[in-house]
Amino acid sequence: MWKDIFIKRGCLKLNLTKVYENLRNEISLKLSEKRFHHSLNVEIEAIELSKLYGSDEEKTKVAAIAHDLAKAFSDDELIKMAQKYSIKIDEIQYNFPQLLHGSVAAHICSDRFGISDLDILNAITYHTTGRKNMSLLDKIIYLADVIETGRYFPGVEEIRKIALKDIDNALILACNSTLIYLTKENYLIHPLTIEFRNSLLLKGGNIYEK
Ligand code: DGI
Ligand code: FE
Ligand code: FE
């Protein structure tokens, strides 16, 4: 677990600029050109959101560039990597191993790139499903992933517009859109996705009142 590694290493301060360069180099080699381009777009979008909402820009850059680091792994490879890192795999993740690409990426960031910052590792881990009570960095990476300039799906323009004014309402719309897609395709819905949406609604986000 990267939490144990964090405790072992202590708060070793890493040069995040160097870490960013190493990560960017790795993903340019390991990911397809299209996925590399997506990662760069997510970084651009995340920095814009960071300036608007006030997250740490260096951490934002690192989390954004790394979020899909494990995206090129096959389902079998993701399961093997998750086992190697002792990541607990639930029934839904076994059924749909792509749900593990965030957790696996976070563990690679810790293991191979020396990242111990929990804000960064959590934002990478939860970028696909979300989770309840997301941190600002979690929210920025989740949203940037959905609205980066290369994304085209019905409603994306509306989410981009609302993202400039109210990040929580933009996230509710983004999550709704994912849920509509998942139910249409009859995919399993991970409990974290539901908890994420519920926690935003319980905190008072209501897109229909705006
Ligand atoms: O990796 P990206 O394609 O950039 O984006 P992502 O990490 O958000 O992954 C998107 C995929 O994840 C998309 O096909 C929907 C899927 N997804 C998100 N939440 C759930 C989910 N799939 C299932 N089965 N269940 C979920 O709760
Ligand atoms: Fe992803
Ligand atoms: Fe992505």
mmCIF file of C-alpha atoms and ligand atoms in Angstrom:
data_model
loop_
_atom_site.group_PDB
_atom_site.id
_atom_site.type_symbol
_atom_site.label_atom_id
_atom_site.label_comp_id
_atom_site.label_asym_id
_atom_site.label_seq_id
_atom_site.Cartn_x
_atom_site.Cartn_y
_atom_site.Cartn_z
ATOM 1 C CA MET A 1 0.000 0.000 0.000
ATOM 2 C CA TRP A 2 1.265 3.474 -0.808
ATOM 3 C CA LYS A 3 -0.040 4.588 2.580
ATOM 4 C CA ASP A 4 2.520 2.270 4.266
ATOM 5 C CA ILE A 5 5.251 3.414 1.905
ATOM 6 C CA PHE A 6 4.369 7.010 2.779
ATOM 7 C CA ILE A 7 4.819 6.280 6.475
ATOM 8 C CA LYS A 8 8.127 4.458 5.866
ATOM 9 C CA ARG A 9 9.585 7.229 3.756
ATOM 10 C CA GLY A 10 8.301 10.037 5.886
ATOM 11 C CA CYS A 11 7.610 13.382 4.279
ATOM 12 C CA LEU A 12 10.515 13.247 1.871
ATOM 13 C CA LYS A 13 10.213 16.407 -0.183
ATOM 14 C CA LEU A 14 10.541 15.651 -3.851
ATOM 15 C CA ASN A 15 11.260 18.031 -6.630
ATOM 16 C CA LEU A 16 7.848 17.936 -8.316
ATOM 17 C CA THR A 17 9.156 19.656 -11.452
ATOM 18 C CA LYS A 18 11.572 16.776 -12.014
ATOM 19 C CA VAL A 19 8.886 14.217 -11.161
ATOM 20 C CA TYR A 20 6.581 15.874 -13.690
ATOM 21 C CA GLU A 21 9.260 15.662 -16.404
ATOM 22 C CA ASN A 22 9.894 11.982 -15.656
ATOM 23 C CA LEU A 23 6.178 11.201 -15.744
ATOM 24 C CA ARG A 24 5.616 13.092 -18.960
ATOM 25 C CA ASN A 25 8.492 11.255 -20.579
ATOM 26 C CA GLU A 26 7.111 7.899 -19.385
ATOM 27 C CA ILE A 27 3.600 8.502 -20.668
ATOM 28 C CA SER A 28 4.897 9.787 -24.029
ATOM 29 C CA LEU A 29 6.638 6.388 -24.380
ATOM 30 C CA LYS A 30 3.999 4.090 -22.843
ATOM 31 C CA LEU A 31 0.683 5.559 -23.985
ATOM 32 C CA SER A 32 -0.698 5.851 -27.508
ATOM 33 C CA GLU A 33 -0.290 9.218 -29.182
ATOM 34 C CA LYS A 34 -4.017 9.849 -28.709
ATOM 35 C CA ARG A 35 -3.882 9.046 -24.990
ATOM 36 C CA PHE A 36 -0.729 11.136 -24.551
ATOM 37 C CA HIS A 37 -2.499 14.053 -26.203
ATOM 38 C CA HIS A 38 -5.522 13.499 -23.913
ATOM 39 C CA SER A 39 -3.221 13.628 -20.865
ATOM 40 C CA LEU A 40 -1.726 16.932 -22.048
ATOM 41 C CA ASN A 41 -5.229 18.329 -22.611
ATOM 42 C CA VAL A 42 -6.275 17.222 -19.121
ATOM 43 C CA GLU A 43 -3.250 19.044 -17.743
ATOM 44 C CA ILE A 44 -4.176 22.272 -19.572
ATOM 45 C CA GLU A 45 -7.775 22.050 -18.361
ATOM 46 C CA ALA A 46 -6.726 21.153 -14.798
ATOM 47 C CA ILE A 47 -4.392 24.169 -14.586
ATOM 48 C CA GLU A 48 -7.212 26.448 -15.718
ATOM 49 C CA LEU A 49 -9.469 25.009 -13.003
ATOM 50 C CA SER A 50 -6.604 25.256 -10.510
ATOM 51 C CA LYS A 51 -6.246 28.990 -11.198
ATOM 52 C CA LEU A 52 -10.010 29.451 -10.822
ATOM 53 C CA TYR A 53 -10.505 27.420 -7.649
ATOM 54 C CA GLY A 54 -7.088 27.660 -5.968
ATOM 55 C CA SER A 55 -5.462 24.234 -5.866
ATOM 56 C CA ASP A 56 -1.666 23.881 -5.730
ATOM 57 C CA GLU A 57 -0.565 24.228 -9.371
ATOM 58 C CA GLU A 58 2.464 21.934 -9.193
ATOM 59 C CA LYS A 59 0.472 19.115 -7.612
ATOM 60 C CA THR A 60 -2.301 19.678 -10.145
ATOM 61 C CA LYS A 61 0.132 19.348 -13.063
ATOM 62 C CA VAL A 62 1.619 16.118 -11.696
ATOM 63 C CA ALA A 63 -1.766 14.509 -10.949
ATOM 64 C CA ALA A 64 -3.119 15.504 -14.371
ATOM 65 C CA ILE A 65 -0.197 14.206 -16.424
ATOM 66 C CA ALA A 66 -0.133 10.927 -14.450
ATOM 67 C CA HIS A 67 -3.846 10.165 -14.161
ATOM 68 C CA ASP A 68 -3.985 7.713 -17.107
ATOM 69 C CA LEU A 69 -0.477 6.297 -16.674
ATOM 70 C CA ALA A 70 -1.910 2.766 -16.374
ATOM 71 C CA LYS A 71 -4.424 3.137 -19.200
ATOM 72 C CA ALA A 72 -2.503 1.006 -21.710
ATOM 73 C CA PHE A 73 -2.610 -2.116 -19.517
ATOM 74 C CA SER A 74 -4.941 -4.936 -20.542
ATOM 75 C CA ASP A 75 -7.577 -6.212 -18.113
ATOM 76 C CA ASP A 76 -5.328 -9.135 -17.108
ATOM 77 C CA GLU A 77 -2.339 -6.855 -16.604
ATOM 78 C CA LEU A 78 -4.386 -4.496 -14.429
ATOM 79 C CA ILE A 79 -5.497 -7.385 -12.218
ATOM 80 C CA LYS A 80 -1.879 -8.625 -11.954
ATOM 81 C CA MET A 81 -0.578 -5.142 -11.150
ATOM 82 C CA ALA A 82 -3.324 -4.645 -8.552
ATOM 83 C CA GLN A 83 -2.347 -7.950 -6.932
ATOM 84 C CA LYS A 84 1.340 -6.990 -7.021
ATOM 85 C CA TYR A 85 0.535 -3.770 -5.171
ATOM 86 C CA SER A 86 -1.917 -5.510 -2.768
ATOM 87 C CA ILE A 87 -4.764 -3.321 -3.989
ATOM 88 C CA LYS A 88 -8.066 -4.772 -2.768
ATOM 89 C CA ILE A 89 -10.106 -5.757 -5.829
ATOM 90 C CA ASP A 90 -13.879 -5.794 -5.390
ATOM 91 C CA GLU A 91 -16.419 -7.768 -7.409
ATOM 92 C CA ILE A 92 -17.216 -4.905 -9.752
ATOM 93 C CA GLN A 93 -13.543 -4.197 -10.437
ATOM 94 C CA TYR A 94 -12.959 -7.902 -11.196
ATOM 95 C CA ASN A 95 -15.801 -7.714 -13.661
ATOM 96 C CA PHE A 96 -14.586 -4.451 -15.207
ATOM 97 C CA PRO A 97 -10.817 -4.237 -14.522
ATOM 98 C CA GLN A 98 -10.448 -0.890 -16.294
ATOM 99 C CA LEU A 99 -11.876 0.560 -13.081
ATOM 100 C CA LEU A 100 -8.468 -0.245 -11.547
ATOM 101 C CA HIS A 101 -6.394 1.970 -13.860
ATOM 102 C CA GLY A 102 -6.476 4.917 -11.435
ATOM 103 C CA SER A 103 -5.393 2.898 -8.362
ATOM 104 C CA VAL A 104 -2.689 1.111 -10.317
ATOM 105 C CA ALA A 105 -1.401 4.440 -11.715
ATOM 106 C CA ALA A 106 -1.227 5.895 -8.187
ATOM 107 C CA HIS A 107 0.791 2.911 -6.951
ATOM 108 C CA ILE A 108 3.201 3.197 -9.894
ATOM 109 C CA CYS A 109 3.592 6.905 -9.094
ATOM 110 C CA SER A 110 4.506 6.013 -5.540
ATOM 111 C CA ASP A 111 6.653 2.975 -6.329
ATOM 112 C CA ARG A 112 8.553 4.181 -9.398
ATOM 113 C CA PHE A 113 8.340 7.974 -9.321
ATOM 114 C CA GLY A 114 8.720 8.534 -5.590
ATOM 115 C CA ILE A 115 5.456 10.426 -5.129
ATOM 116 C CA SER A 116 4.247 10.291 -1.537
ATOM 117 C CA ASP A 117 1.862 13.247 -1.601
ATOM 118 C CA LEU A 118 -1.583 11.912 -0.661
ATOM 119 C CA ASP A 119 -3.438 14.721 -2.457
ATOM 120 C CA ILE A 120 -1.816 13.697 -5.725
ATOM 121 C CA LEU A 121 -2.169 9.939 -5.141
ATOM 122 C CA ASN A 122 -5.861 10.213 -4.173
ATOM 123 C CA ALA A 123 -6.728 12.428 -7.160
ATOM 124 C CA ILE A 124 -5.179 9.832 -9.486
ATOM 125 C CA THR A 125 -6.786 6.891 -7.661
ATOM 126 C CA TYR A 126 -10.332 8.292 -7.783
ATOM 127 C CA HIS A 127 -10.303 10.040 -11.172
ATOM 128 C CA THR A 128 -12.629 7.484 -12.826
ATOM 129 C CA THR A 129 -15.313 6.853 -10.206
ATOM 130 C CA GLY A 130 -14.954 9.811 -7.896
ATOM 131 C CA ARG A 131 -15.613 9.172 -4.193
ATOM 132 C CA LYS A 132 -17.574 10.851 -1.446
ATOM 133 C CA ASN A 133 -16.240 14.094 0.013
ATOM 134 C CA MET A 134 -13.714 14.689 -2.758
ATOM 135 C CA SER A 135 -10.810 17.070 -2.143
ATOM 136 C CA LEU A 136 -10.438 20.102 -4.414
ATOM 137 C CA LEU A 137 -7.651 18.348 -6.337
ATOM 138 C CA ASP A 138 -9.799 15.183 -6.739
ATOM 139 C CA LYS A 139 -12.569 17.334 -8.191
ATOM 140 C CA ILE A 140 -10.281 19.232 -10.556
ATOM 141 C CA ILE A 141 -8.719 16.077 -12.013
ATOM 142 C CA TYR A 142 -12.102 14.327 -12.355
ATOM 143 C CA LEU A 143 -13.656 17.319 -14.102
ATOM 144 C CA ALA A 144 -10.647 18.163 -16.303
ATOM 145 C CA ASP A 145 -10.708 14.544 -17.531
ATOM 146 C CA VAL A 146 -14.338 14.928 -18.606
ATOM 147 C CA ILE A 147 -14.230 18.388 -20.212
ATOM 148 C CA GLU A 148 -10.761 18.582 -21.829
ATOM 149 C CA THR A 149 -10.963 20.018 -25.361
ATOM 150 C CA GLY A 150 -10.788 16.616 -27.071
ATOM 151 C CA ARG A 151 -14.020 15.358 -25.472
ATOM 152 C CA TYR A 152 -17.187 15.400 -27.521
ATOM 153 C CA PHE A 153 -20.438 14.098 -26.031
ATOM 154 C CA PRO A 154 -23.929 15.528 -25.680
ATOM 155 C CA GLY A 155 -23.946 18.122 -22.908
ATOM 156 C CA VAL A 156 -20.184 18.697 -22.693
ATOM 157 C CA GLU A 157 -20.523 22.386 -23.641
ATOM 158 C CA GLU A 158 -22.968 22.959 -20.776
ATOM 159 C CA ILE A 159 -20.578 21.263 -18.313
ATOM 160 C CA ARG A 160 -17.668 23.403 -19.605
ATOM 161 C CA LYS A 161 -19.739 26.555 -19.072
ATOM 162 C CA ILE A 162 -20.813 25.620 -15.538
ATOM 163 C CA ALA A 163 -17.241 24.513 -14.654
ATOM 164 C CA LEU A 164 -16.218 28.180 -14.817
ATOM 165 C CA LYS A 165 -18.817 29.175 -12.193
ATOM 166 C CA ASP A 166 -19.543 26.253 -9.900
ATOM 167 C CA ILE A 167 -17.297 23.195 -9.783
ATOM 168 C CA ASP A 168 -19.731 21.054 -7.748
ATOM 169 C CA ASN A 169 -22.617 21.598 -10.117
ATOM 170 C CA ALA A 170 -20.353 20.858 -13.082
ATOM 171 C CA LEU A 171 -19.370 17.610 -11.341
ATOM 172 C CA ILE A 172 -23.006 16.618 -10.782
ATOM 173 C CA LEU A 173 -23.683 17.099 -14.498
ATOM 174 C CA ALA A 174 -20.529 15.180 -15.426
ATOM 175 C CA CYS A 175 -21.479 12.313 -13.114
ATOM 176 C CA ASN A 176 -25.058 12.291 -14.436
ATOM 177 C CA SER A 177 -23.738 12.045 -17.948
ATOM 178 C CA THR A 178 -21.491 9.076 -17.022
ATOM 179 C CA LEU A 179 -24.404 7.346 -15.270
ATOM 180 C CA ILE A 180 -26.670 7.806 -18.288
ATOM 181 C CA TYR A 181 -23.978 6.253 -20.485
ATOM 182 C CA LEU A 182 -23.390 3.355 -18.050
ATOM 183 C CA THR A 183 -27.067 2.500 -17.699
ATOM 184 C CA LYS A 184 -27.621 2.738 -21.465
ATOM 185 C CA GLU A 185 -24.809 0.225 -21.973
ATOM 186 C CA ASN A 186 -26.101 -1.858 -19.053
ATOM 187 C CA TYR A 187 -22.721 -1.655 -17.284
ATOM 188 C CA LEU A 188 -22.250 -2.281 -13.584
ATOM 189 C CA ILE A 189 -22.109 0.923 -11.577
ATOM 190 C CA HIS A 190 -19.418 1.106 -8.929
ATOM 191 C CA PRO A 191 -20.628 2.198 -5.446
ATOM 192 C CA LEU A 192 -17.985 4.961 -5.403
ATOM 193 C CA THR A 193 -19.661 6.562 -8.421
ATOM 194 C CA ILE A 194 -22.991 6.614 -6.561
ATOM 195 C CA GLU A 195 -21.402 7.817 -3.318
ATOM 196 C CA PHE A 196 -19.663 10.598 -5.210
ATOM 197 C CA ARG A 197 -22.915 11.869 -6.728
ATOM 198 C CA ASN A 198 -24.885 11.507 -3.484
ATOM 199 C CA SER A 199 -22.269 13.405 -1.490
ATOM 200 C CA LEU A 200 -22.411 16.333 -3.930
ATOM 201 C CA LEU A 201 -26.220 16.425 -3.831
ATOM 202 C CA LEU A 202 -26.280 16.135 -0.033
ATOM 203 C CA LYS A 203 -23.896 19.092 0.189
ATOM 204 C CA GLY A 204 -26.520 21.194 -1.518
ATOM 205 C CA GLY A 205 -25.503 21.148 -5.148
ATOM 206 C CA ASN A 206 -28.621 21.411 -7.256
ATOM 207 C CA ILE A 207 -28.090 22.142 -10.860
ATOM 208 C CA TYR A 208 -31.800 22.724 -11.522
ATOM 209 C CA GLU A 209 -31.970 25.705 -9.182
ATOM 210 C CA LYS A 210 -29.202 27.599 -10.942
HETATM 211 O O1 DGI B 1 -9.492 7.027 -18.702
HETATM 212 P P1 DGI B 1 -10.402 7.980 -19.439
HETATM 213 O O2 DGI B 1 -11.053 7.335 -20.625
HETATM 214 O O3 DGI B 1 -9.738 9.270 -19.785
HETATM 215 O O4 DGI B 1 -11.578 8.384 -18.436
HETATM 216 P P2 DGI B 1 -12.041 7.646 -17.082
HETATM 217 O O5 DGI B 1 -10.867 7.281 -16.262
HETATM 218 O O6 DGI B 1 -13.054 8.551 -16.451
HETATM 219 O O7 DGI B 1 -12.708 6.328 -17.568
HETATM 220 C C1 DGI B 1 -13.896 6.452 -18.271
HETATM 221 C C2 DGI B 1 -14.589 5.139 -18.309
HETATM 222 O O8 DGI B 1 -14.869 4.691 -16.995
HETATM 223 C C3 DGI B 1 -15.916 5.292 -19.044
HETATM 224 O O9 DGI B 1 -15.986 4.263 -20.018
HETATM 225 C C4 DGI B 1 -16.937 5.096 -17.984
HETATM 226 C C5 DGI B 1 -16.191 4.248 -16.978
HETATM 227 N N1 DGI B 1 -16.770 4.338 -15.629
HETATM 228 C C6 DGI B 1 -16.839 5.397 -14.790
HETATM 229 N N2 DGI B 1 -17.539 5.072 -13.682
HETATM 230 C C7 DGI B 1 -17.887 3.760 -13.823
HETATM 231 C C8 DGI B 1 -17.379 3.301 -15.061
HETATM 232 N N3 DGI B 1 -17.573 2.042 -15.535
HETATM 233 C C9 DGI B 1 -18.273 1.197 -14.774
HETATM 234 N N4 DGI B 1 -18.487 -0.050 -15.210
HETATM 235 N N5 DGI B 1 -18.801 1.570 -13.569
HETATM 236 C C10 DGI B 1 -18.623 2.827 -13.035
HETATM 237 O O10 DGI B 1 -19.122 3.123 -11.934
HETATM 238 FE FE FE B 2 -8.768 7.417 -16.760
HETATM 239 FE FE FE B 3 -8.284 10.392 -18.698
#
